[in-house]
Coordinates of C-alpha atoms in Angstrom, one line a residue:
Chain A
M1 CA 55.2 150.3 145.7
K2 CA 54.5 151.1 142.2
K3 CA 57.6 151.7 141.5
R4 CA 58.9 148.8 142.8
K5 CA 56.6 146.4 140.1
D6 CA 58.0 148.5 137.5
N7 CA 60.8 146.6 138.5
T8 CA 60.0 143.0 138.7
W9 CA 59.2 142.7 134.4
K10 CA 62.6 144.2 134.0
L11 CA 64.1 141.4 136.5
G12 CA 61.6 138.7 134.8
L13 CA 62.2 139.8 131.4
F14 CA 66.1 139.2 132.3
V15 CA 65.3 135.9 134.1
I16 CA 63.5 134.8 130.9
V17 CA 65.6 136.2 128.3
S18 CA 69.0 134.7 130.1
L19 CA 67.2 130.9 130.8
A20 CA 65.7 131.2 127.2
V21 CA 69.0 131.5 125.4
F22 CA 70.5 128.7 127.5
L23 CA 68.2 126.5 126.4
A24 CA 68.5 127.3 123.2
T25 CA 72.4 126.8 123.2
V26 CA 71.6 123.8 125.2
Y27 CA 69.1 123.3 122.8
F28 CA 70.9 123.1 119.5
I29 CA 74.1 121.7 120.7
G30 CA 71.6 118.6 121.5
K31 CA 70.2 118.8 118.3
S32 CA 73.7 118.4 116.8
Q33 CA 74.5 116.3 118.5
N34 CA 71.0 114.2 117.5
L35 CA 69.9 114.1 121.1
F36 CA 66.2 115.2 119.8
G37 CA 63.9 114.4 117.4
A38 CA 63.9 110.5 116.2
T39 CA 67.1 109.0 115.4
F40 CA 68.0 105.5 114.9
H41 CA 70.6 103.5 115.7
L42 CA 72.9 101.4 112.9
Q43 CA 76.0 98.2 114.0
S44 CA 79.4 98.5 113.1
T45 CA 81.9 96.4 113.5
F46 CA 85.6 97.2 113.4
K47 CA 89.2 95.5 113.7
N48 CA 90.1 99.1 114.7
V49 CA 88.3 102.1 115.2
N50 CA 91.5 104.8 114.9
G51 CA 90.9 106.8 117.8
L52 CA 87.1 107.0 117.0
K53 CA 85.9 108.7 120.0
I54 CA 82.0 109.1 121.4
G55 CA 80.4 112.0 119.7
N56 CA 82.3 111.9 116.5
N57 CA 80.5 112.9 113.6
V58 CA 78.5 110.8 111.3
L59 CA 79.0 111.7 107.5
L60 CA 76.4 110.3 104.4
S61 CA 77.5 111.9 101.1
G62 CA 79.4 114.5 103.0
I63 CA 77.0 115.3 105.3
S64 CA 76.6 114.7 108.8
I65 CA 73.5 113.0 110.3
G66 CA 74.6 111.5 113.2
S67 CA 76.9 110.7 116.3
I68 CA 78.9 107.6 117.5
K69 CA 76.5 106.9 120.6
K70 CA 78.6 104.4 121.5
I71 CA 82.3 102.6 121.0
D72 CA 82.4 98.8 122.7
F73 CA 84.4 95.7 122.0
V74 CA 82.9 92.2 121.7
S75 CA 86.3 90.6 121.3
D76 CA 89.9 90.9 121.4
S77 CA 89.9 92.1 117.6
T78 CA 86.5 93.6 117.4
V79 CA 85.1 96.8 118.5
V80 CA 81.6 97.3 117.8
V81 CA 80.3 101.1 116.9
N82 CA 76.7 102.2 117.5
M83 CA 75.9 105.8 115.6
V84 CA 73.0 107.3 116.0
I85 CA 71.6 109.2 113.4
R86 CA 68.1 110.8 111.7
S87 CA 65.7 109.3 111.2
S88 CA 64.6 111.6 108.5
V89 CA 67.9 110.4 106.3
Q90 CA 67.0 105.9 107.3
K91 CA 65.4 106.2 103.2
Y92 CA 68.7 106.6 101.8
I93 CA 71.0 104.2 103.7
K94 CA 70.7 100.6 101.7
T95 CA 71.8 97.7 103.2
D96 CA 74.6 96.9 101.9
A97 CA 76.5 100.3 102.4
F98 CA 79.4 100.1 103.9
V99 CA 81.4 102.6 106.2
T100 CA 84.5 103.6 106.7
I101 CA 86.4 105.8 109.3
G102 CA 88.0 108.8 107.8
S103 CA 89.4 112.7 109.3
D104 CA 88.1 115.2 109.4
G105 CA 90.8 117.0 107.7
L106 CA 94.2 116.7 107.8
M107 CA 94.5 117.0 111.7
G108 CA 91.1 117.2 112.2
D109 CA 88.5 114.5 114.3
K110 CA 88.1 111.6 113.4
V111 CA 84.2 110.7 111.2
L112 CA 82.7 107.6 110.3
M113 CA 81.7 108.4 106.6
I114 CA 78.7 105.8 105.0
S115 CA 79.2 105.3 101.9
P116 CA 76.0 104.1 100.1
G117 CA 76.3 100.6 97.9
T118 CA 75.4 99.6 94.4
N119 CA 72.7 97.1 94.6
S120 CA 70.3 96.5 97.5
R121 CA 67.5 98.4 97.9
E122 CA 66.3 98.0 100.8
I123 CA 66.3 100.0 103.4
V124 CA 68.5 99.2 106.9
K125 CA 67.0 98.7 109.7
D126 CA 67.3 100.2 113.5
Y127 CA 69.7 98.7 114.9
G128 CA 70.8 96.7 111.7
M129 CA 74.8 96.2 110.7
I130 CA 75.8 97.4 108.2
A131 CA 79.5 95.9 106.8
S132 CA 82.8 98.1 107.6
N133 CA 85.6 99.5 105.1
E134 CA 89.0 98.8 107.9
A135 CA 90.6 102.4 106.9
V136 CA 93.6 103.3 105.8
S137 CA 96.0 103.9 108.8
I138 CA 99.6 105.6 108.8
E139 CA 101.3 102.2 109.5
N140 CA 99.5 100.8 106.6
L141 CA 100.3 104.2 104.2
M142 CA 104.1 104.0 105.4
G143 CA 104.5 100.1 105.0
G144 CA 103.2 101.1 100.7
L145 CA 105.1 103.8 100.9
K146 CA 108.6 102.3 102.1
K147 CA 108.1 99.4 99.0
S148 CA 108.0 101.9 96.9
I149 CA 110.9 103.7 98.5
N150 CA 112.6 99.9 98.1
N151 CA 111.8 100.3 94.3
A152 CA 112.8 103.3 93.6
E153 CA 116.4 102.8 95.6
I154 CA 116.9 99.7 93.1
I155 CA 115.8 101.4 90.3
T156 CA 117.8 104.8 90.6
K157 CA 120.6 101.8 91.4
E158 CA 120.2 100.7 88.1
L159 CA 120.2 103.8 86.5
S160 CA 123.0 105.5 87.3
E161 CA 124.9 102.2 86.5
F162 CA 123.2 102.0 83.0
S163 CA 124.2 106.0 83.2
Y164 CA 128.3 104.8 83.9
K165 CA 127.6 102.8 80.8
I166 CA 126.8 104.8 79.1
N167 CA 129.4 107.3 79.9
N168 CA 132.5 104.6 79.9
G169 CA 131.4 102.3 77.7
K170 CA 132.0 100.8 73.7
G171 CA 129.0 100.1 72.9
V172 CA 126.7 102.3 70.0
L173 CA 124.9 104.2 72.4
S174 CA 128.3 105.2 73.8
K175 CA 129.5 106.0 70.7
V176 CA 126.6 108.0 69.7
L177 CA 127.0 110.2 72.7
T178 CA 130.5 110.9 73.0
D179 CA 132.4 110.0 69.0
E180 CA 133.1 113.0 67.3
E181 CA 133.7 110.9 63.8
F182 CA 130.5 108.9 64.6
S183 CA 128.9 112.5 64.8
K184 CA 130.1 113.6 61.8
S185 CA 129.5 111.1 59.7
I186 CA 125.9 110.5 61.5
G187 CA 125.6 114.5 60.0
R188 CA 126.8 113.8 56.8
T189 CA 123.9 110.7 56.6
L190 CA 122.0 112.7 57.3
K191 CA 122.6 115.5 54.8
N192 CA 122.6 113.2 51.8
L193 CA 118.9 111.9 53.0
E194 CA 118.3 115.4 52.9
T195 CA 119.5 115.9 49.3
G196 CA 117.8 112.2 48.5
T197 CA 114.7 113.5 49.7
D198 CA 115.0 116.9 48.3
E199 CA 115.4 114.9 44.7
F200 CA 112.5 113.0 45.9
V201 CA 110.9 116.2 46.7
V202 CA 111.7 117.8 42.5
F203 CA 111.1 113.5 41.4
T204 CA 107.3 114.0 42.5
K205 CA 106.8 117.8 41.9
K206 CA 107.5 116.3 38.3
M207 CA 105.3 113.4 38.9
N208 CA 102.2 115.8 40.2
D209 CA 103.5 117.9 36.5
K210 CA 99.6 117.4 34.4
N211 CA 101.9 117.0 31.6
G212 CA 103.9 114.1 32.7
T213 CA 104.1 111.0 31.2
L214 CA 103.5 109.5 34.2
S215 CA 100.8 112.1 35.8
K216 CA 99.1 111.1 32.9
L217 CA 99.7 108.1 33.5
M218 CA 98.1 108.1 36.7
T219 CA 94.9 110.9 35.8
D220 CA 94.4 111.0 31.9
P221 CA 91.5 108.2 31.2
A222 CA 92.6 108.0 27.4
Y223 CA 96.1 106.7 28.6
A224 CA 94.6 104.9 31.0
Y225 CA 91.9 103.1 27.9
S226 CA 95.1 102.5 25.7
I227 CA 96.9 100.8 28.4
K228 CA 93.8 98.8 29.0
K229 CA 93.4 98.0 25.5
T230 CA 97.2 97.1 25.0
L231 CA 97.1 94.8 28.2
S232 CA 94.0 92.9 26.3
A233 CA 95.7 92.4 23.1
F234 CA 98.6 91.0 24.8
E235 CA 96.4 89.0 26.8
K236 CA 95.0 87.9 23.5
S237 CA 98.4 87.1 22.2
A238 CA 98.8 85.3 24.9
A239 CA 96.3 83.5 25.3
D240 CA 97.4 82.3 21.2
I241 CA 100.7 81.7 22.8
N242 CA 98.5 79.7 25.0
V243 CA 97.4 77.8 22.2
F244 CA 100.6 77.5 20.4
T245 CA 102.1 75.7 22.9
A246 CA 99.5 73.8 23.5
K247 CA 99.8 72.3 19.9
L248 CA 103.2 71.9 21.3
N249 CA 102.6 69.6 23.4
N250 CA 100.6 67.6 21.5
E251 CA 102.6 64.3 21.0
K252 CA 101.8 64.2 17.4
G253 CA 103.6 67.0 15.8
I254 CA 107.5 67.4 14.5
V255 CA 108.2 69.5 17.7
S256 CA 107.0 67.9 19.8
K257 CA 108.3 63.9 19.1
L258 CA 111.5 66.3 18.7
L259 CA 111.1 67.6 22.3
T260 CA 109.7 64.2 24.3
D261 CA 110.4 60.7 21.4
D262 CA 113.0 58.9 22.6
K263 CA 113.2 56.4 19.4
M264 CA 113.4 60.1 17.2
A265 CA 116.0 61.4 19.4
N266 CA 118.0 57.7 18.3
S267 CA 117.6 58.1 15.3
L268 CA 118.7 61.6 15.1
D269 CA 121.8 60.5 17.1
S270 CA 122.3 57.9 14.3
T271 CA 121.9 60.2 11.1
L272 CA 124.7 62.6 13.1
I273 CA 126.8 59.7 12.7
N274 CA 126.3 58.8 9.8
L275 CA 126.7 62.3 8.6
K276 CA 129.9 62.8 10.5
T277 CA 132.2 59.4 9.3
G278 CA 130.0 61.5 5.4
T279 CA 132.2 64.5 6.2
K280 CA 135.5 62.2 7.0
K281 CA 135.4 60.3 3.5
L282 CA 134.8 63.5 2.1
N283 CA 137.8 64.8 3.7
E284 CA 140.0 62.1 2.2
I285 CA 138.9 62.2 -1.1
G286 CA 139.7 65.8 -0.6
E287 CA 143.3 64.7 0.3
A288 CA 143.4 62.1 -2.5
A289 CA 142.4 64.5 -5.3
K290 CA 145.2 66.8 -3.9
H291 CA 147.7 64.1 -5.2
N292 CA 145.9 63.7 -8.3
F293 CA 147.7 65.4 -11.2
L294 CA 145.2 66.2 -12.8
L295 CA 144.2 68.5 -10.3
R296 CA 147.7 69.1 -8.2
G297 CA 148.3 72.5 -10.4
Y298 CA 144.9 74.0 -8.7
F299 CA 146.5 73.5 -5.3
K300 CA 149.8 74.8 -5.9
K301 CA 148.5 78.0 -8.0
Q302 CA 146.4 78.5 -4.4
E303 CA 150.0 77.8 -2.5
K304 CA 151.8 80.1 -4.3
A305 CA 149.4 83.0 -3.7
K306 CA 149.0 82.5 -0.2
A307 CA 153.1 82.6 -0.4
K308 CA 152.5 86.0 -2.5
K309 CA 150.1 87.5 0.0
E310 CA 152.7 86.9 3.0
K311 CA 155.4 88.4 1.8
E312 CA 153.5 91.7 0.7
L313 CA 152.9 91.6 4.7
Q314 CA 155.8 91.7 5.3
K315 CA 156.7 94.0 3.2
T316 CA 154.2 96.5 4.8
I317 CA 155.8 95.7 8.7
K318 CA 158.3 96.3 7.1
K319 CA 157.6 99.8 6.0
Chain B
M1 CA 103.4 133.6 164.7
I2 CA 101.3 131.1 166.3
A3 CA 99.1 133.6 166.9
F4 CA 98.9 135.4 163.5
I5 CA 98.2 131.7 162.6
K6 CA 95.5 131.1 165.2
K7 CA 94.2 134.3 164.5
Q8 CA 93.3 133.5 160.6
L9 CA 92.2 129.6 161.6
T10 CA 89.7 131.7 164.0
Q11 CA 88.9 133.4 160.8
A12 CA 88.3 130.9 158.4
G13 CA 85.8 129.1 161.3
K14 CA 84.3 132.2 161.5
F15 CA 83.1 132.0 157.9
S16 CA 82.5 128.8 157.2
R17 CA 80.4 129.2 161.0
F18 CA 78.6 132.2 158.7
I19 CA 77.8 129.8 155.1
G20 CA 76.6 126.9 157.8
R21 CA 74.0 129.4 159.2
F22 CA 73.0 130.8 156.0
F23 CA 72.5 127.3 154.9
R24 CA 70.5 126.7 158.3
E25 CA 68.0 129.9 157.3
L26 CA 68.0 129.2 153.7
F27 CA 65.3 126.6 155.0
V28 CA 63.3 127.7 157.3
P29 CA 60.7 130.3 156.8
P30 CA 59.2 133.0 157.0
F31 CA 61.1 134.3 154.1
Q32 CA 61.6 137.4 152.2
F33 CA 60.1 136.9 149.2
N34 CA 59.8 140.8 148.1
E35 CA 63.4 141.8 149.5
F36 CA 65.2 138.6 147.3
I37 CA 63.1 139.9 144.1
R38 CA 64.4 143.3 145.1
Q39 CA 68.2 141.9 144.9
C40 CA 67.7 140.2 142.5
Y41 CA 66.7 143.1 140.8
T42 CA 69.6 145.9 142.1
I43 CA 71.9 142.3 141.4
G44 CA 71.3 141.0 138.0
Y45 CA 69.3 143.9 136.5
K46 CA 71.5 146.7 137.3
S47 CA 74.6 144.8 136.2
L48 CA 73.0 143.8 133.3
P49 CA 74.5 147.0 130.9
L50 CA 78.6 146.5 132.7
V51 CA 78.9 142.4 132.0
G52 CA 77.4 143.5 128.5
I53 CA 79.5 145.8 127.5
T54 CA 83.0 144.0 129.2
G55 CA 81.3 140.7 127.7
F56 CA 81.2 142.2 123.9
I57 CA 84.4 144.3 124.3
M58 CA 86.0 140.6 125.0
G59 CA 84.5 138.7 122.3
L60 CA 85.5 141.3 119.9
V61 CA 88.7 142.0 121.1
L62 CA 89.9 137.5 121.0
T63 CA 88.8 137.9 118.1
I64 CA 90.4 140.4 116.8
Q65 CA 94.1 139.2 118.4
S66 CA 93.5 135.7 118.3
R67 CA 93.4 136.6 114.4
P68 CA 97.1 136.7 113.5
T69 CA 98.0 133.6 115.1
M70 CA 94.9 131.6 113.7
T71 CA 95.7 133.0 110.0
K72 CA 99.5 131.8 110.4
F73 CA 98.2 128.1 111.0
G74 CA 95.4 128.5 108.0
A75 CA 93.0 128.1 110.8
E76 CA 91.0 131.2 110.1
S77 CA 87.7 129.3 110.0
W78 CA 88.2 128.3 113.4
L79 CA 88.3 131.3 114.5
P80 CA 84.1 131.5 115.7
G81 CA 84.4 128.0 117.6
M82 CA 88.2 129.1 119.5
V83 CA 86.9 132.2 120.7
S84 CA 82.9 131.1 120.9
L85 CA 84.9 128.0 123.3
S86 CA 86.9 130.0 125.2
L87 CA 83.9 132.9 125.8
I88 CA 82.0 129.9 126.8
R89 CA 84.4 127.9 129.4
E90 CA 86.4 130.9 131.3
I91 CA 86.5 133.7 129.7
A92 CA 82.7 134.6 130.8
P93 CA 82.2 133.3 133.5
V94 CA 85.6 134.7 135.3
I95 CA 85.6 137.9 133.7
T96 CA 81.6 138.5 134.8
A97 CA 82.1 136.8 137.9
L98 CA 84.8 139.9 138.9
I99 CA 83.0 142.7 137.3
C100 CA 80.1 141.2 139.6
A101 CA 82.8 140.9 142.2
G102 CA 83.4 144.5 142.1
K103 CA 80.6 145.7 142.1
I104 CA 78.2 143.3 144.3
A105 CA 81.0 142.4 146.5
S106 CA 81.4 146.1 147.0
G107 CA 77.8 147.2 147.4
I108 CA 76.7 144.4 149.4
G109 CA 79.9 144.6 151.7
A110 CA 79.7 148.6 152.1
E111 CA 75.6 148.6 152.7
L112 CA 75.4 145.9 155.5
G113 CA 78.9 147.3 157.2
S114 CA 77.3 151.1 157.2
M115 CA 74.1 149.0 158.7
K116 CA 76.2 147.2 161.4
V117 CA 78.2 150.2 162.6
T118 CA 75.5 152.1 162.9
S119 CA 73.6 149.6 164.6
Q120 CA 71.1 149.4 162.0
L121 CA 71.0 145.1 162.5
N122 CA 70.6 145.6 166.1
A123 CA 67.4 147.7 165.8
M124 CA 66.3 145.0 163.3
E125 CA 67.1 142.6 166.0
V126 CA 65.0 145.2 168.0
S127 CA 61.9 144.9 165.7
A128 CA 61.7 141.4 165.4
I129 CA 63.3 141.0 162.6
N130 CA 66.0 138.5 161.2
P131 CA 68.7 140.4 160.0
Y132 CA 70.2 137.5 158.5
K133 CA 67.5 136.4 157.1
Y134 CA 66.7 139.6 155.4
L135 CA 69.5 140.7 154.2
V136 CA 72.1 138.0 154.6
V137 CA 70.3 135.5 153.0
T138 CA 68.4 136.8 149.7
R139 CA 71.7 138.9 149.0
V140 CA 73.6 135.5 148.9
L141 CA 70.4 133.9 147.2
A142 CA 70.1 136.5 144.3
S143 CA 73.6 136.5 144.0
T144 CA 74.0 132.7 143.6
L145 CA 71.0 133.0 140.7
M146 CA 71.8 136.4 139.1
V147 CA 75.5 135.5 138.5
P148 CA 74.7 132.5 136.2
L149 CA 72.2 134.7 133.8
L150 CA 74.6 137.2 134.0
V151 CA 77.0 134.8 132.5
I152 CA 74.3 133.2 129.9
L153 CA 74.0 136.6 128.7
A154 CA 77.4 138.6 128.4
D155 CA 78.5 134.4 126.6
L156 CA 76.0 136.0 124.1
V157 CA 76.9 139.0 123.1
G158 CA 80.2 138.5 123.6
I159 CA 79.9 135.4 120.9
Y160 CA 78.3 138.5 119.2
G161 CA 80.7 140.4 119.5
G162 CA 83.1 137.9 117.7
Y163 CA 81.0 137.5 115.3
I164 CA 81.8 141.7 114.3
G165 CA 84.9 141.3 115.1
Y166 CA 85.3 137.9 112.4
N167 CA 83.4 140.7 109.8
V168 CA 86.6 143.1 110.9
H169 CA 88.7 141.1 108.0
S170 CA 86.8 139.1 106.1
S171 CA 83.2 138.2 105.9
I172 CA 80.4 135.6 107.2
G173 CA 76.7 135.7 108.3
L174 CA 75.2 135.3 110.9
L175 CA 73.7 132.3 110.8
R176 CA 76.6 130.8 109.6
Y177 CA 78.9 132.1 112.0
F178 CA 76.4 130.9 114.9
S179 CA 76.1 127.7 113.0
E180 CA 80.2 127.3 113.1
V181 CA 79.3 128.5 116.9
I182 CA 76.8 125.5 117.9
E183 CA 79.2 122.8 116.1
N184 CA 82.1 123.3 118.0
L185 CA 79.7 123.2 121.4
D186 CA 79.7 120.4 123.4
F187 CA 77.9 120.0 126.6
L188 CA 81.0 119.7 129.0
D189 CA 81.8 123.2 127.8
I190 CA 78.6 124.8 128.8
I191 CA 77.6 122.6 132.0
P192 CA 80.5 123.0 133.9
A193 CA 81.4 126.0 133.3
T194 CA 77.2 127.1 134.0
I195 CA 77.5 125.0 137.5
K196 CA 80.7 127.3 138.0
T197 CA 79.2 130.4 137.7
F198 CA 76.4 129.5 140.7
F199 CA 79.4 128.8 143.2
F200 CA 81.6 132.5 142.0
G201 CA 77.2 133.8 142.3
F202 CA 77.7 132.5 146.1
F203 CA 81.0 133.2 146.6
I204 CA 80.5 136.7 145.6
G205 CA 77.8 137.3 148.0
V206 CA 78.8 135.1 151.0
I207 CA 81.8 137.0 151.3
G208 CA 80.3 141.0 150.9
C209 CA 77.7 139.5 153.3
Y210 CA 80.7 138.4 155.0
K211 CA 82.4 141.0 155.1
G212 CA 80.0 144.2 156.0
F213 CA 78.6 141.6 158.7
N214 CA 81.7 141.3 160.6
A215 CA 82.7 146.0 160.1
S216 CA 83.4 147.0 163.3
G217 CA 84.6 150.1 164.8
G218 CA 83.9 153.5 163.1
T219 CA 83.5 154.9 159.6
A220 CA 86.6 153.9 158.1
S221 CA 85.8 150.2 158.6
V222 CA 82.9 150.8 156.1
G223 CA 85.0 151.3 153.0
R224 CA 87.9 148.6 154.9
A225 CA 84.7 145.9 154.4
A226 CA 84.1 147.4 150.6
N227 CA 87.2 146.5 150.1
S228 CA 88.0 143.6 151.6
A229 CA 85.1 142.2 150.5
V230 CA 86.1 142.8 146.8
V231 CA 89.6 141.7 147.1
T232 CA 88.5 138.6 148.7
A233 CA 85.4 137.4 146.3
S234 CA 87.8 138.5 143.2
L235 CA 90.3 135.6 144.6
S236 CA 88.1 133.8 145.8
I237 CA 86.6 133.7 142.4
F238 CA 90.2 132.5 141.1
V239 CA 90.5 129.9 143.2
V240 CA 87.0 128.7 143.3
D241 CA 88.2 128.1 139.0
M242 CA 90.7 126.4 139.5
L243 CA 89.2 124.1 141.3
A244 CA 86.1 123.5 139.4
V245 CA 88.4 123.7 135.9
Q246 CA 90.5 120.8 137.6
I247 CA 87.2 118.1 138.9
T248 CA 86.2 119.3 135.1
D249 CA 89.5 118.2 133.9
L250 CA 88.3 114.8 135.8
F251 CA 85.3 114.0 134.1
Y252 CA 86.5 114.6 130.6

């Protein structure tokens, strides 16, 4: 009898431990599905839930805070998703938060992600509605991808045409790429440029030389002072010139009259004409003097000397 | 041929009647409570080391064996979840039930068979003890209730074995491992698997008792009864498992 009692507590231990393990498992599973503890509900409507199932996780900032409780149709194109969330996180979800359907890993289950809004400070209520963003489905992705593939096709086609033109055309670019002569001339140009720059380097070196004029000009204060002096003197003379020209322009002066007065010009003109007729008459007087007997001898002497000179000239040429 | 079929059908009928009698006797007092406790101790507690070792090895081996494949798919982190799921849903119940079929059904079959051939059952009836109530009801009830508990412990030990197996090549904390396991579990994994273990236990007990009760002839039939009890119980476990999984599949 004593031995049996001894066995009975072992049996009791066995039964209790087994049941405890079972209950603990059930409790933990339930806890992970939010069956125990305080919870609240949120709702959101979708056009397409992309295979979201009851029991899928709800994430807030990547932390699992609840699960999907119910998915129902409300109209032919709208589905309302009811989720159960731990009450402890309610204060972190504001009314302008929104939900998106994502997937857990590449092939994993769908998850509902709650993203925080920006402005609202008001906490969501139990059975409150929050906005939803439609998930990026594979179909959408494929559509976008197709567009970019088409664009890429066009681009590559044009690129191939372009490169064909480069290879076979007669444009500058093709010449640059294919013509040997052209490249040689470019080479020469570059060489010239190089020597040019070399000389320029030498020149700048010289320029930078401390004893050079240019460098002195640029750096020596004494030089600068003298230049300044020269310039001021120059300025002064320019001012004088200015005064002079002003006087010139003054109508009362002769020069100004010469330049501007019509009468003066006319009188000058008539004076010149008179001078012309005067000289003509003087010529006539000279001609008359040639034929005059008193002066004929002088003119003949002059003619003879002329002829003699010519004869000597011819002689020297013959020699 | 017809005689053979008729014989089989008679067997099935007798077996069904045996089960029916169990349910009738179950609710009719007096209850043999002390005998029930004693049977629970024998069936449950005494089987624990065997079941524990089996469960531990199953978890360990399953983890180590699954690792190369899971690594190939880059899903090594799913190993705890996968091992625990397969343990809880299928492997632990079936392996435990088979172990129990070997241990309990053969024991019951041999015990009752030997009592039958030595006319102890008749002696019981003479001394106004209902042998069916005293022997069959207590044993069947005990195995029906104890096998699920054994399976639960086998689950736990098996998952712990998986933890050891996981830590052979990579490293994971015990708490992290178990939270990973719990994350991957659902009530649909636990409840149907637990319900079917009741049926396993029931069939183990019933078949052991039936084979022992119907032993006839000399002492050779005791061995035959024990042998037949193990074979039939193991087979029935697989049949019940198949049915249970198909029914569960309907709901999932």
